[in-house]
PDB file of C-alpha atoms in Angstrom:
ATOM      1  CA  MET A 287       0.000   0.000   0.000  1.00 57.00           C
ATOM      2  CA  THR A 288       1.310   3.465  -0.933  1.00 73.00           C
ATOM      3  CA  ALA A 289       2.344   5.544   2.060  1.00 91.00           C
ATOM      4  CA  VAL A 290       0.415   8.768   2.548  1.00 95.00           C
ATOM      5  CA  VAL A 291       3.707  10.581   3.209  1.00 96.00           C
ATOM      6  CA  ASP A 292       7.084   9.365   1.964  1.00 97.00           C
ATOM      7  CA  ILE A 293      10.100  11.615   2.522  1.00 97.00           C
ATOM      8  CA  GLN A 294      13.562  10.556   1.406  1.00 96.00           C
ATOM      9  CA  GLY A 295      16.707  12.531   2.140  1.00 96.00           C
ATOM     10  CA  ALA A 296      14.906  15.850   2.564  1.00 97.00           C
ATOM     11  CA  VAL A 297      17.259  18.812   2.944  1.00 95.00           C
ATOM     12  CA  LYS A 298      16.387  22.484   3.402  1.00 95.00           C
ATOM     13  CA  HIS A 299      19.032  25.200   3.647  1.00 92.00           C
ATOM     14  CA  TYR A 300      18.387  28.920   3.934  1.00 89.00           C
ATOM     15  CA  ARG A 301      20.919  31.368   2.579  1.00 85.00           C
ATOM     16  CA  LEU A 302      21.974  34.117   4.985  1.00 80.00           C
ATOM     17  CA  PRO A 303      23.137  37.603   3.932  1.00 78.00           C
ATOM     18  CA  ARG A 304      26.809  37.910   2.995  1.00 72.00           C
ATOM     19  CA  GLU A 305      29.084  39.321   5.655  1.00 70.00           C
ATOM     20  CA  SER A 306      31.135  40.957   2.915  1.00 67.00           C
ATOM     21  CA  LEU A 307      31.789  40.716  -0.805  1.00 69.00           C
ATOM     22  CA  PHE A 308      34.848  38.571  -0.098  1.00 69.00           C
ATOM     23  CA  HIS A 309      33.056  35.864   1.895  1.00 72.00           C
ATOM     24  CA  PRO A 310      30.501  33.362   0.559  1.00 72.00           C
ATOM     25  CA  ALA A 311      26.984  33.648   1.970  1.00 72.00           C
ATOM     26  CA  PRO A 312      26.527  31.151   4.837  1.00 77.00           C
ATOM     27  CA  SER A 313      23.502  28.865   5.040  1.00 81.00           C
ATOM     28  CA  VAL A 314      21.278  27.743   7.891  1.00 85.00           C
ATOM     29  CA  HIS A 315      20.836  23.971   7.713  1.00 87.00           C
ATOM     30  CA  ALA A 316      17.221  23.729   8.872  1.00 90.00           C
ATOM     31  CA  VAL A 317      16.594  20.154   7.670  1.00 94.00           C
ATOM     32  CA  ASN A 318      19.455  17.750   6.976  1.00 92.00           C
ATOM     33  CA  GLY A 319      18.693  14.444   5.278  1.00 93.00           C
ATOM     34  CA  VAL A 320      15.369  13.518   6.898  1.00 96.00           C
ATOM     35  CA  SER A 321      13.660  10.314   5.745  1.00 96.00           C
ATOM     36  CA  PHE A 322      10.437   8.680   6.950  1.00 96.00           C
ATOM     37  CA  ALA A 323       7.087   7.337   5.749  1.00 96.00           C
ATOM     38  CA  ILE A 324       3.602   7.423   7.261  1.00 96.00           C
ATOM     39  CA  ALA A 325       1.105   4.700   6.386  1.00 94.00           C
ATOM     40  CA  ARG A 326      -2.571   5.510   5.912  1.00 92.00           C
ATOM     41  CA  GLY A 327      -4.408   5.921   9.199  1.00 90.00           C
ATOM     42  CA  ARG A 328      -1.197   6.203  11.239  1.00 93.00           C
ATOM     43  CA  SER A 329      -0.009   9.255  13.138  1.00 95.00           C
ATOM     44  CA  LEU A 330       3.605  10.398  13.384  1.00 96.00           C
ATOM     45  CA  GLY A 331       4.680  12.907  15.998  1.00 96.00           C
ATOM     46  CA  VAL A 332       7.805  14.979  15.395  1.00 96.00           C
ATOM     47  CA  VAL A 333       9.268  16.399  18.615  1.00 95.00           C
ATOM     48  CA  GLY A 334      12.246  18.483  19.654  1.00 91.00           C
ATOM     49  CA  GLU A 335      13.219  21.857  21.041  1.00 89.00           C
ATOM     50  CA  SER A 336      12.472  25.097  19.240  1.00 86.00           C
ATOM     51  CA  GLY A 337      14.890  25.538  16.349  1.00 85.00           C
ATOM     52  CA  CYS A 338      15.365  21.850  15.568  1.00 89.00           C
ATOM     53  CA  GLY A 339      13.603  22.060  12.176  1.00 91.00           C
ATOM     54  CA  LYS A 340      10.133  20.719  12.972  1.00 93.00           C
ATOM     55  CA  SER A 341       8.121  23.546  11.417  1.00 92.00           C
ATOM     56  CA  THR A 342      10.392  23.685   8.368  1.00 94.00           C
ATOM     57  CA  LEU A 343       9.697  19.984   7.860  1.00 95.00           C
ATOM     58  CA  ALA A 344       5.962  20.698   8.028  1.00 95.00           C
ATOM     59  CA  ARG A 345       6.330  23.400   5.377  1.00 95.00           C
ATOM     60  CA  LEU A 346       8.138  20.947   3.095  1.00 96.00           C
ATOM     61  CA  VAL A 347       5.353  18.377   3.488  1.00 96.00           C
ATOM     62  CA  MET A 348       2.754  21.042   2.683  1.00 95.00           C
ATOM     63  CA  ALA A 349       4.767  22.150  -0.391  1.00 95.00           C
ATOM     64  CA  LEU A 350       4.882  25.680   1.003  1.00 93.00           C
ATOM     65  CA  GLU A 351       8.609  25.617   0.302  1.00 94.00           C
ATOM     66  CA  PRO A 352      10.690  23.403  -2.014  1.00 94.00           C
ATOM     67  CA  PRO A 353      13.434  21.223  -0.527  1.00 96.00           C
ATOM     68  CA  THR A 354      17.044  22.025  -1.308  1.00 95.00           C
ATOM     69  CA  ALA A 355      17.520  18.305  -1.993  1.00 95.00           C
ATOM     70  CA  GLY A 356      15.626  15.048  -1.562  1.00 96.00           C
ATOM     71  CA  THR A 357      12.032  14.091  -2.356  1.00 96.00           C
ATOM     72  CA  VAL A 358       8.744  14.771  -0.599  1.00 97.00           C
ATOM     73  CA  LYS A 359       5.882  12.551  -1.760  1.00 96.00           C
ATOM     74  CA  VAL A 360       2.231  12.683  -0.722  1.00 96.00           C
ATOM     75  CA  LEU A 361      -0.025   9.866  -1.921  1.00 94.00           C
ATOM     76  CA  GLY A 362       2.754   8.738  -4.241  1.00 94.00           C
ATOM     77  CA  HIS A 363       3.227  12.131  -5.948  1.00 95.00           C
ATOM     78  CA  ASP A 364       6.504  14.034  -5.772  1.00 96.00           C
ATOM     79  CA  LEU A 365       5.169  17.442  -4.791  1.00 95.00           C
ATOM     80  CA  ASN A 366       8.041  19.394  -6.245  1.00 93.00           C
ATOM     81  CA  ALA A 367       7.884  17.630  -9.610  1.00 93.00           C
ATOM     82  CA  LEU A 368       4.217  18.504 -10.176  1.00 95.00           C
ATOM     83  CA  ALA A 369       3.024  21.298 -12.410  1.00 94.00           C
ATOM     84  CA  ALA A 370       1.192  24.092 -10.571  1.00 92.00           C
ATOM     85  CA  ASP A 371      -2.273  22.950 -11.691  1.00 91.00           C
ATOM     86  CA  LYS A 372      -1.603  19.332 -10.667  1.00 94.00           C
ATOM     87  CA  LEU A 373      -0.282  20.424  -7.269  1.00 94.00           C
ATOM     88  CA  ARG A 374      -3.384  22.556  -6.750  1.00 91.00           C
ATOM     89  CA  GLU A 375      -5.570  19.564  -7.571  1.00 90.00           C
ATOM     90  CA  LEU A 376      -3.662  17.373  -5.117  1.00 93.00           C
ATOM     91  CA  ARG A 377      -3.883  19.917  -2.297  1.00 91.00           C
ATOM     92  CA  ARG A 378      -7.414  18.879  -1.398  1.00 89.00           C
ATOM     93  CA  HIS A 379      -5.899  15.664  -0.051  1.00 93.00           C
ATOM     94  CA  PHE A 380      -3.581  17.312   2.489  1.00 94.00           C
ATOM     95  CA  GLN A 381      -4.449  20.198   4.766  1.00 93.00           C
ATOM     96  CA  MET A 382      -2.852  22.010   7.701  1.00 93.00           C
ATOM     97  CA  VAL A 383      -3.880  23.114  11.193  1.00 92.00           C
ATOM     98  CA  PHE A 384      -1.803  26.022  12.483  1.00 88.00           C
ATOM     99  CA  GLN A 385      -0.618  26.765  15.999  1.00 84.00           C
ATOM    100  CA  ASP A 386      -2.525  29.962  16.777  1.00 84.00           C
ATOM    101  CA  PRO A 387      -6.336  29.632  16.621  1.00 82.00           C
ATOM    102  CA  TYR A 388      -6.597  33.408  16.994  1.00 83.00           C
ATOM    103  CA  GLY A 389      -4.289  34.403  14.154  1.00 86.00           C
ATOM    104  CA  SER A 390      -5.254  31.676  11.677  1.00 87.00           C
ATOM    105  CA  LEU A 391      -8.923  32.729  11.355  1.00 91.00           C
ATOM    106  CA  ASP A 392      -9.875  35.918   9.513  1.00 92.00           C
ATOM    107  CA  PRO A 393     -11.937  37.998  11.997  1.00 93.00           C
ATOM    108  CA  ARG A 394     -13.821  39.717   9.144  1.00 94.00           C
ATOM    109  CA  HIS A 395     -15.334  36.498   7.816  1.00 95.00           C
ATOM    110  CA  THR A 396     -18.060  34.260   9.203  1.00 96.00           C
ATOM    111  CA  VAL A 397     -17.222  30.752  10.323  1.00 96.00           C
ATOM    112  CA  GLY A 398     -19.115  29.363   7.355  1.00 95.00           C
ATOM    113  CA  ARG A 399     -17.004  31.358   4.926  1.00 95.00           C
ATOM    114  CA  ILE A 400     -13.767  30.426   6.737  1.00 95.00           C
ATOM    115  CA  VAL A 401     -14.547  26.706   6.813  1.00 95.00           C
ATOM    116  CA  GLY A 402     -15.816  26.671   3.239  1.00 93.00           C
ATOM    117  CA  GLU A 403     -12.912  28.637   1.785  1.00 92.00           C
ATOM    118  CA  PRO A 404     -10.933  25.516   0.714  1.00 92.00           C
ATOM    119  CA  LEU A 405     -13.964  24.402  -1.284  1.00 90.00           C
ATOM    120  CA  ASP A 406     -13.954  27.699  -3.177  1.00 86.00           C
ATOM    121  CA  GLY A 407     -10.421  27.053  -4.375  1.00 82.00           C
ATOM    122  CA  LEU A 408     -10.339  23.275  -4.696  1.00 83.00           C
ATOM    123  CA  GLU A 409     -13.914  22.099  -5.410  1.00 82.00           C
ATOM    124  CA  THR A 410     -15.405  24.932  -7.436  1.00 79.00           C
ATOM    125  CA  ARG A 411     -18.192  22.857  -9.041  1.00 83.00           C
ATOM    126  CA  LEU A 412     -20.171  22.336  -5.821  1.00 85.00           C
ATOM    127  CA  ALA A 413     -23.711  23.691  -5.852  1.00 89.00           C
ATOM    128  CA  ARG A 414     -24.553  26.239  -3.148  1.00 89.00           C
ATOM    129  CA  ASP A 415     -26.853  23.852  -1.248  1.00 92.00           C
ATOM    130  CA  GLU A 416     -24.269  21.069  -1.327  1.00 92.00           C
ATOM    131  CA  ARG A 417     -21.558  23.467  -0.176  1.00 92.00           C
ATOM    132  CA  ARG A 418     -23.681  24.583   2.776  1.00 93.00           C
ATOM    133  CA  ALA A 419     -24.446  20.961   3.684  1.00 94.00           C
ATOM    134  CA  ARG A 420     -20.734  20.105   3.655  1.00 93.00           C
ATOM    135  CA  ILE A 421     -19.968  23.035   5.955  1.00 95.00           C
ATOM    136  CA  VAL A 422     -22.710  22.122   8.417  1.00 95.00           C
ATOM    137  CA  ALA A 423     -21.688  18.462   8.440  1.00 93.00           C
ATOM    138  CA  VAL A 424     -18.035  19.201   9.147  1.00 93.00           C
ATOM    139  CA  LEU A 425     -18.898  21.716  11.886  1.00 94.00           C
ATOM    140  CA  GLU A 426     -21.071  19.122  13.585  1.00 92.00           C
ATOM    141  CA  SER A 427     -18.296  16.522  13.250  1.00 90.00           C
ATOM    142  CA  VAL A 428     -16.022  18.701  15.407  1.00 91.00           C
ATOM    143  CA  GLY A 429     -18.661  19.383  18.052  1.00 89.00           C
ATOM    144  CA  LEU A 430     -20.041  22.702  16.800  1.00 92.00           C
ATOM    145  CA  ARG A 431     -23.576  23.562  15.653  1.00 94.00           C
ATOM    146  CA  ALA A 432     -25.025  24.456  12.281  1.00 94.00           C
ATOM    147  CA  ALA A 433     -25.952  27.927  13.622  1.00 95.00           C
ATOM    148  CA  ASP A 434     -22.281  28.586  14.359  1.00 96.00           C
ATOM    149  CA  ALA A 435     -21.644  28.964  10.635  1.00 95.00           C
ATOM    150  CA  ASP A 436     -23.187  32.442  10.751  1.00 95.00           C
ATOM    151  CA  LYS A 437     -21.059  33.679  13.663  1.00 96.00           C
ATOM    152  CA  TYR A 438     -17.641  35.332  13.697  1.00 96.00           C
ATOM    153  CA  PRO A 439     -14.415  34.015  15.286  1.00 94.00           C
ATOM    154  CA  HIS A 440     -14.463  36.541  18.164  1.00 94.00           C
ATOM    155  CA  GLU A 441     -17.661  34.905  19.441  1.00 95.00           C
ATOM    156  CA  PHE A 442     -15.817  31.668  20.285  1.00 93.00           C
ATOM    157  CA  SER A 443     -13.335  30.492  22.897  1.00 90.00           C
ATOM    158  CA  GLY A 444      -9.795  29.411  22.010  1.00 88.00           C
ATOM    159  CA  GLY A 445     -10.709  25.733  21.986  1.00 89.00           C
ATOM    160  CA  GLN A 446     -13.746  26.378  19.790  1.00 92.00           C
ATOM    161  CA  ARG A 447     -11.610  28.389  17.386  1.00 92.00           C
ATOM    162  CA  GLN A 448      -9.209  25.485  17.039  1.00 91.00           C
ATOM    163  CA  ARG A 449     -12.196  23.245  16.325  1.00 92.00           C
ATOM    164  CA  ILE A 450     -13.104  25.671  13.543  1.00 94.00           C
ATOM    165  CA  ALA A 451      -9.547  25.417  12.201  1.00 93.00           C
ATOM    166  CA  ILE A 452      -9.775  21.618  12.269  1.00 93.00           C
ATOM    167  CA  ALA A 453     -13.148  21.774  10.502  1.00 93.00           C
ATOM    168  CA  ARG A 454     -11.567  23.922   7.779  1.00 93.00           C
ATOM    169  CA  ALA A 455      -8.843  21.292   7.356  1.00 92.00           C
ATOM    170  CA  LEU A 456     -11.421  18.486   7.160  1.00 91.00           C
ATOM    171  CA  ILE A 457     -13.791  20.154   4.682  1.00 93.00           C
ATOM    172  CA  THR A 458     -12.040  18.702   1.604  1.00 91.00           C
ATOM    173  CA  ARG A 459     -11.964  15.218   3.228  1.00 90.00           C
ATOM    174  CA  PRO A 460      -8.157  15.006   3.162  1.00 92.00           C
ATOM    175  CA  ALA A 461      -6.058  11.891   3.628  1.00 93.00           C
ATOM    176  CA  LEU A 462      -3.426  13.846   5.579  1.00 95.00           C
ATOM    177  CA  ILE A 463      -3.557  16.624   8.164  1.00 94.00           C
ATOM    178  CA  VAL A 464      -0.337  18.373   9.171  1.00 96.00           C
ATOM    179  CA  ALA A 465      -0.823  19.888  12.628  1.00 93.00           C
ATOM    180  CA  ASP A 466       1.887  22.325  13.735  1.00 92.00           C
ATOM    181  CA  GLU A 467       1.670  22.775  17.533  1.00 89.00           C
ATOM    182  CA  PRO A 468      -2.161  22.632  17.375  1.00 89.00           C
ATOM    183  CA  VAL A 469      -2.774  22.946  21.136  1.00 87.00           C
ATOM    184  CA  SER A 470       0.243  24.852  22.479  1.00 84.00           C
ATOM    185  CA  ALA A 471      -1.688  28.155  22.601  1.00 76.00           C
ATOM    186  CA  LEU A 472      -4.589  26.632  24.570  1.00 81.00           C
ATOM    187  CA  ASP A 473      -5.296  26.048  28.258  1.00 82.00           C
ATOM    188  CA  VAL A 474      -4.626  22.541  29.542  1.00 81.00           C
ATOM    189  CA  SER A 475      -8.301  21.583  29.890  1.00 80.00           C
ATOM    190  CA  VAL A 476      -9.031  22.859  26.384  1.00 84.00           C
ATOM    191  CA  GLN A 477      -5.991  20.988  25.043  1.00 86.00           C
ATOM    192  CA  ALA A 478      -7.543  17.729  26.230  1.00 87.00           C
ATOM    193  CA  GLN A 479     -10.772  18.481  24.361  1.00 86.00           C
ATOM    194  CA  VAL A 480      -8.962  19.213  21.092  1.00 88.00           C
ATOM    195  CA  LEU A 481      -6.699  16.160  21.416  1.00 90.00           C
ATOM    196  CA  ASN A 482      -9.694  13.917  22.084  1.00 89.00           C
ATOM    197  CA  LEU A 483     -11.316  15.369  18.979  1.00 89.00           C
ATOM    198  CA  MET A 484      -8.221  14.613  16.888  1.00 90.00           C
ATOM    199  CA  ARG A 485      -8.201  11.008  18.094  1.00 90.00           C
ATOM    200  CA  ASP A 486     -11.910  10.601  17.402  1.00 89.00           C
ATOM    201  CA  LEU A 487     -11.515  11.961  13.868  1.00 87.00           C
ATOM    202  CA  ARG A 488      -8.635   9.573  13.223  1.00 89.00           C
ATOM    203  CA  ASP A 489     -10.688   6.599  14.417  1.00 88.00           C
ATOM    204  CA  ARG A 490     -13.833   7.705  12.561  1.00 87.00           C
ATOM    205  CA  TYR A 491     -12.392   8.824   9.227  1.00 86.00           C
ATOM    206  CA  GLY A 492      -8.954   7.197   9.100  1.00 88.00           C
ATOM    207  CA  VAL A 493      -7.207  10.578   8.917  1.00 90.00           C
ATOM    208  CA  THR A 494      -3.407  10.406   8.837  1.00 95.00           C
ATOM    209  CA  TYR A 495      -1.639  12.959  11.038  1.00 95.00           C
ATOM    210  CA  LEU A 496       1.797  14.514  10.984  1.00 96.00           C
ATOM    211  CA  LEU A 497       1.851  16.211  14.384  1.00 95.00           C
ATOM    212  CA  ILE A 498       4.555  18.748  15.132  1.00 94.00           C
ATOM    213  CA  SER A 499       5.034  19.413  18.841  1.00 92.00           C
ATOM    214  CA  HIS A 500       7.525  20.150  21.602  1.00 87.00           C
ATOM    215  CA  ASP A 501       5.150  18.543  24.131  1.00 87.00           C
ATOM    216  CA  LEU A 502       5.896  14.852  24.577  1.00 89.00           C
ATOM    217  CA  GLY A 503       2.651  14.328  26.466  1.00 87.00           C
ATOM    218  CA  VAL A 504       0.615  15.512  23.476  1.00 89.00           C
ATOM    219  CA  VAL A 505       2.524  13.226  21.124  1.00 92.00           C
ATOM    220  CA  ASP A 506       2.188  10.241  23.462  1.00 91.00           C
ATOM    221  CA  TYR A 507      -1.588  10.730  23.597  1.00 90.00           C
ATOM    222  CA  VAL A 508      -2.259  11.146  19.873  1.00 92.00           C
ATOM    223  CA  CYS A 509       0.511   9.473  17.869  1.00 94.00           C
ATOM    224  CA  ASP A 510       1.350   5.898  16.939  1.00 95.00           C
ATOM    225  CA  ASP A 511       4.988   6.670  16.134  1.00 96.00           C
ATOM    226  CA  VAL A 512       7.452   9.342  17.243  1.00 97.00           C
ATOM    227  CA  ALA A 513      10.468  10.915  15.529  1.00 97.00           C
ATOM    228  CA  VAL A 514      12.845  13.025  17.624  1.00 96.00           C
ATOM    229  CA  MET A 515      14.637  15.835  15.759  1.00 95.00           C
ATOM    230  CA  TYR A 516      17.804  17.683  16.655  1.00 93.00           C
ATOM    231  CA  LEU A 517      19.469  20.284  14.429  1.00 90.00           C
ATOM    232  CA  GLY A 518      17.518  19.237  11.372  1.00 92.00           C
ATOM    233  CA  ARG A 519      18.115  15.487  11.772  1.00 94.00           C
ATOM    234  CA  ILE A 520      16.044  12.636  13.118  1.00 96.00           C
ATOM    235  CA  VAL A 521      18.085  11.205  15.994  1.00 96.00           C
ATOM    236  CA  GLU A 522      15.573   8.583  17.132  1.00 97.00           C
ATOM    237  CA  GLN A 523      12.376   7.072  15.752  1.00 97.00           C
ATOM    238  CA  ALA A 524      10.160   4.314  17.146  1.00 97.00           C
ATOM    239  CA  PRO A 525       6.566   3.409  18.002  1.00 97.00           C
ATOM    240  CA  ALA A 526       5.393   5.737  20.770  1.00 95.00           C
ATOM    241  CA  LYS A 527       5.137   3.033  23.430  1.00 95.00           C
ATOM    242  CA  THR A 528       8.638   1.778  22.643  1.00 95.00           C
ATOM    243  CA  LEU A 529      10.254   5.192  22.612  1.00 95.00           C
ATOM    244  CA  PHE A 530       8.685   6.338  25.883  1.00 94.00           C
ATOM    245  CA  ALA A 531       9.507   3.071  27.649  1.00 93.00           C
ATOM    246  CA  ASP A 532      13.024   2.570  26.283  1.00 94.00           C
ATOM    247  CA  PRO A 533      14.635   5.723  24.825  1.00 94.00           C
ATOM    248  CA  ARG A 534      18.090   5.050  23.368  1.00 94.00           C
ATOM    249  CA  HIS A 535      19.390   8.492  22.389  1.00 94.00           C
ATOM    250  CA  PRO A 536      20.677  10.835  25.145  1.00 93.00           C
ATOM    251  CA  TYR A 537      18.673  13.706  23.697  1.00 93.00           C
ATOM    252  CA  THR A 538      15.432  11.695  23.851  1.00 94.00           C
ATOM    253  CA  LYS A 539      16.211  10.695  27.427  1.00 92.00           C
ATOM    254  CA  ALA A 540      16.817  14.316  28.396  1.00 91.00           C
ATOM    255  CA  LEU A 541      13.517  15.410  26.835  1.00 91.00           C
ATOM    256  CA  LEU A 542      11.666  12.708  28.769  1.00 90.00           C
ATOM    257  CA  ASP A 543      13.450  13.615  31.999  1.00 86.00           C
ATOM    258  CA  ALA A 544      12.237  17.204  31.572  1.00 81.00           C
ATOM    259  CA  VAL A 545       8.545  16.223  31.469  1.00 78.00           C
ATOM    260  CA  PRO A 546       6.815  17.402  34.688  1.00 73.00           C
ATOM    261  CA  ARG A 547       5.416  14.555  36.780  1.00 69.00           C
ATOM    262  CA  PRO A 548       2.475  15.036  39.190  1.00 67.00           C
ATOM    263  CA  ASP A 549       3.716  12.354  41.611  1.00 63.00           C
ATOM    264  CA  PRO A 550       6.730  13.750  43.529  1.00 60.00           C
ATOM    265  CA  THR A 551       7.683  10.248  44.688  1.00 61.00           C
ATOM    266  CA  ASN A 552       7.995   9.030  41.093  1.00 58.00           C
ATOM    267  CA  ARG A 553      10.887  11.152  39.930  1.00 55.00           C
ATOM    268  CA  ARG A 554      12.845  10.120  36.904  1.00 56.00           C
ATOM    269  CA  GLN A 555      16.510  10.770  37.575  1.00 58.00           C
ATOM    270  CA  GLY A 556      18.343  12.186  34.628  1.00 61.00           C
ATOM    271  CA  THR A 557      20.538  14.945  33.356  1.00 61.00           C
ATOM    272  CA  VAL A 558      19.482  18.472  32.554  1.00 65.00           C
ATOM    273  CA  LEU A 559      20.533  19.651  29.106  1.00 71.00           C
ATOM    274  CA  LYS A 560      22.883  22.608  29.065  1.00 70.00           C
ATOM    275  CA  GLY A 561      22.750  25.248  26.380  1.00 64.00           C
ATOM    276  CA  THR A 562      20.200  25.582  23.597  1.00 65.00           C
ATOM    277  CA  VAL A 563      19.729  24.493  20.006  1.00 66.00           C
ATOM    278  CA  SER A 564      22.082  26.641  17.958  1.00 64.00           C
ATOM    279  CA  VAL A 565      21.686  27.914  14.420  1.00 61.00           C
ATOM    280  CA  GLU A 566      23.837  25.542  12.408  1.00 60.00           C
ATOM    281  CA  THR A 567      25.597  27.133   9.463  1.00 52.00           C
ATOM    282  CA  VAL A 568      28.376  24.575   9.059  1.00 55.00           C
ATOM    283  CA  THR A 569      27.899  20.817   9.121  1.00 61.00           C
ATOM    284  CA  GLY A 570      30.651  19.331  11.260  1.00 66.00           C
ATOM    285  CA  ARG A 571      32.024  15.830  10.947  1.00 78.00           C
ATOM    286  CA  GLY A 572      31.012  14.767  14.456  1.00 87.00           C
ATOM    287  CA  CYS A 573      27.716  14.151  16.219  1.00 90.00           C
ATOM    288  CA  PRO A 574      25.647  17.374  16.229  1.00 88.00           C
ATOM    289  CA  PHE A 575      24.619  16.669  19.842  1.00 90.00           C
ATOM    290  CA  ALA A 576      28.193  16.216  21.091  1.00 88.00           C
ATOM    291  CA  ASP A 577      28.538  19.628  22.752  1.00 86.00           C
ATOM    292  CA  ARG A 578      25.498  18.987  24.969  1.00 88.00           C
ATOM    293  CA  CYS A 579      25.687  15.227  25.456  1.00 88.00           C
ATOM    294  CA  PRO A 580      26.534  13.865  28.938  1.00 86.00           C
ATOM    295  CA  ARG A 581      28.070  10.717  27.396  1.00 87.00           C
ATOM    296  CA  VAL A 582      30.250  12.349  24.765  1.00 88.00           C
ATOM    297  CA  GLU A 583      33.533  10.655  23.863  1.00 90.00           C
ATOM    298  CA  GLN A 584      36.198  11.455  21.310  1.00 91.00           C
ATOM    299  CA  ARG A 585      34.653   9.176  18.690  1.00 91.00           C
ATOM    300  CA  CYS A 586      31.471  11.268  18.907  1.00 91.00           C
ATOM    301  CA  ARG A 587      33.455  14.304  17.807  1.00 89.00           C
ATOM    302  CA  ASP A 588      35.312  12.375  15.116  1.00 90.00           C
ATOM    303  CA  ALA A 589      32.351  10.796  13.312  1.00 90.00           C
ATOM    304  CA  ALA A 590      28.607  11.423  13.270  1.00 89.00           C
ATOM    305  CA  PRO A 591      26.622   8.261  14.040  1.00 92.00           C
ATOM    306  CA  ALA A 592      24.223   7.137  11.315  1.00 92.00           C
ATOM    307  CA  LEU A 593      20.530   6.673  11.980  1.00 94.00           C
ATOM    308  CA  ARG A 594      20.288   2.880  12.102  1.00 94.00           C
ATOM    309  CA  THR A 595      17.997   0.090  13.251  1.00 95.00           C
ATOM    310  CA  ILE A 596      18.869  -0.997  16.798  1.00 95.00           C
ATOM    311  CA  ALA A 597      15.711  -3.075  17.427  1.00 93.00           C
ATOM    312  CA  PRO A 598      12.585  -3.936  15.411  1.00 93.00           C
ATOM    313  CA  ASP A 599      10.989  -0.640  14.260  1.00 94.00           C
ATOM    314  CA  HIS A 600      13.411   1.309  16.473  1.00 97.00           C
ATOM    315  CA  LEU A 601      16.040   3.606  14.923  1.00 96.00           C
ATOM    316  CA  ALA A 602      18.618   5.750  16.686  1.00 96.00           C
ATOM    317  CA  ALA A 603      21.650   7.834  15.721  1.00 95.00           C
ATOM    318  CA  CYS A 604      23.999   7.342  18.670  1.00 95.00           C
ATOM    319  CA  HIS A 605      27.225   5.391  19.116  1.00 93.00           C
ATOM    320  CA  PHE A 606      25.851   4.080  22.427  1.00 91.00           C
ATOM    321  CA  ALA A 607      22.310   3.224  21.301  1.00 89.00           C
ATOM    322  CA  GLU A 608      22.856  -0.545  21.603  1.00 84.00           C
ATOM    323  CA  GLY A 609      24.018  -0.202  25.204  1.00 71.00           C
ATOM    324  CA  PRO A 610      27.219   0.457  27.149  1.00 59.00           C
TER     325      PRO A 610
END
């Protein structure tokens, strides 16, 4: 069966301004050789600190930007090899939910117009009655009412606005939804409502998710598989249950150790990461995590470990992933 998303060797570099006429323009290496596939009905969570390349990866999957190298395929189509009209036709099959439910909805338009806007661009032959029925049906599927179509975004709470954003993504009945930090701007209780909705929609309609998040709890609740990114690379990937129970990369372990735990007697002992994710302009020969890793050795600085299979369905890029 064709994967909904199939990315092979994706690279994205951004050119910075020249420091002078005598020096070449440096580049920011936002994504460096990322490869993965998502089967239909599965959900992949991509996690990591701010600046690791998660949102850039989402933009590549949505064909909002072309990759510097590599291929990005959705439903078997190489997005960057398609003519503009073919890409437009394919777009109905993959939609995006943005982070900010306040900024992503036009306050001048009614909810019905906002939710139905993708139909205006991608399914122009719909009759008016059929268009209205589609809008009402999708609003009801996310827990809103038909009467809400005539209201404006300011009349809703943050959680309801994110439901509107999800309804807009669902209106074209896509196979894939890319959700970039969909609940980070919401209160905790509202987050739970939106996450439950996302799970219900996956179970009901078989929607495939690519979920971008820095919150491991959100990913654990929604996703089947998890990929951990650091400086534009995937450093560990596994089914969610496997990764949370048996992390093999020091960066993954540090992220898990940083998760707040309500039971003070159940403290997970671990190291606290020093420093922050830097802007990488030069690809070194060693492990990109070496400067922050508590287990670093000279071989880590001499050669970058490859992302390799260390157990069934479990990949890691660390010299120590198999054990001491």
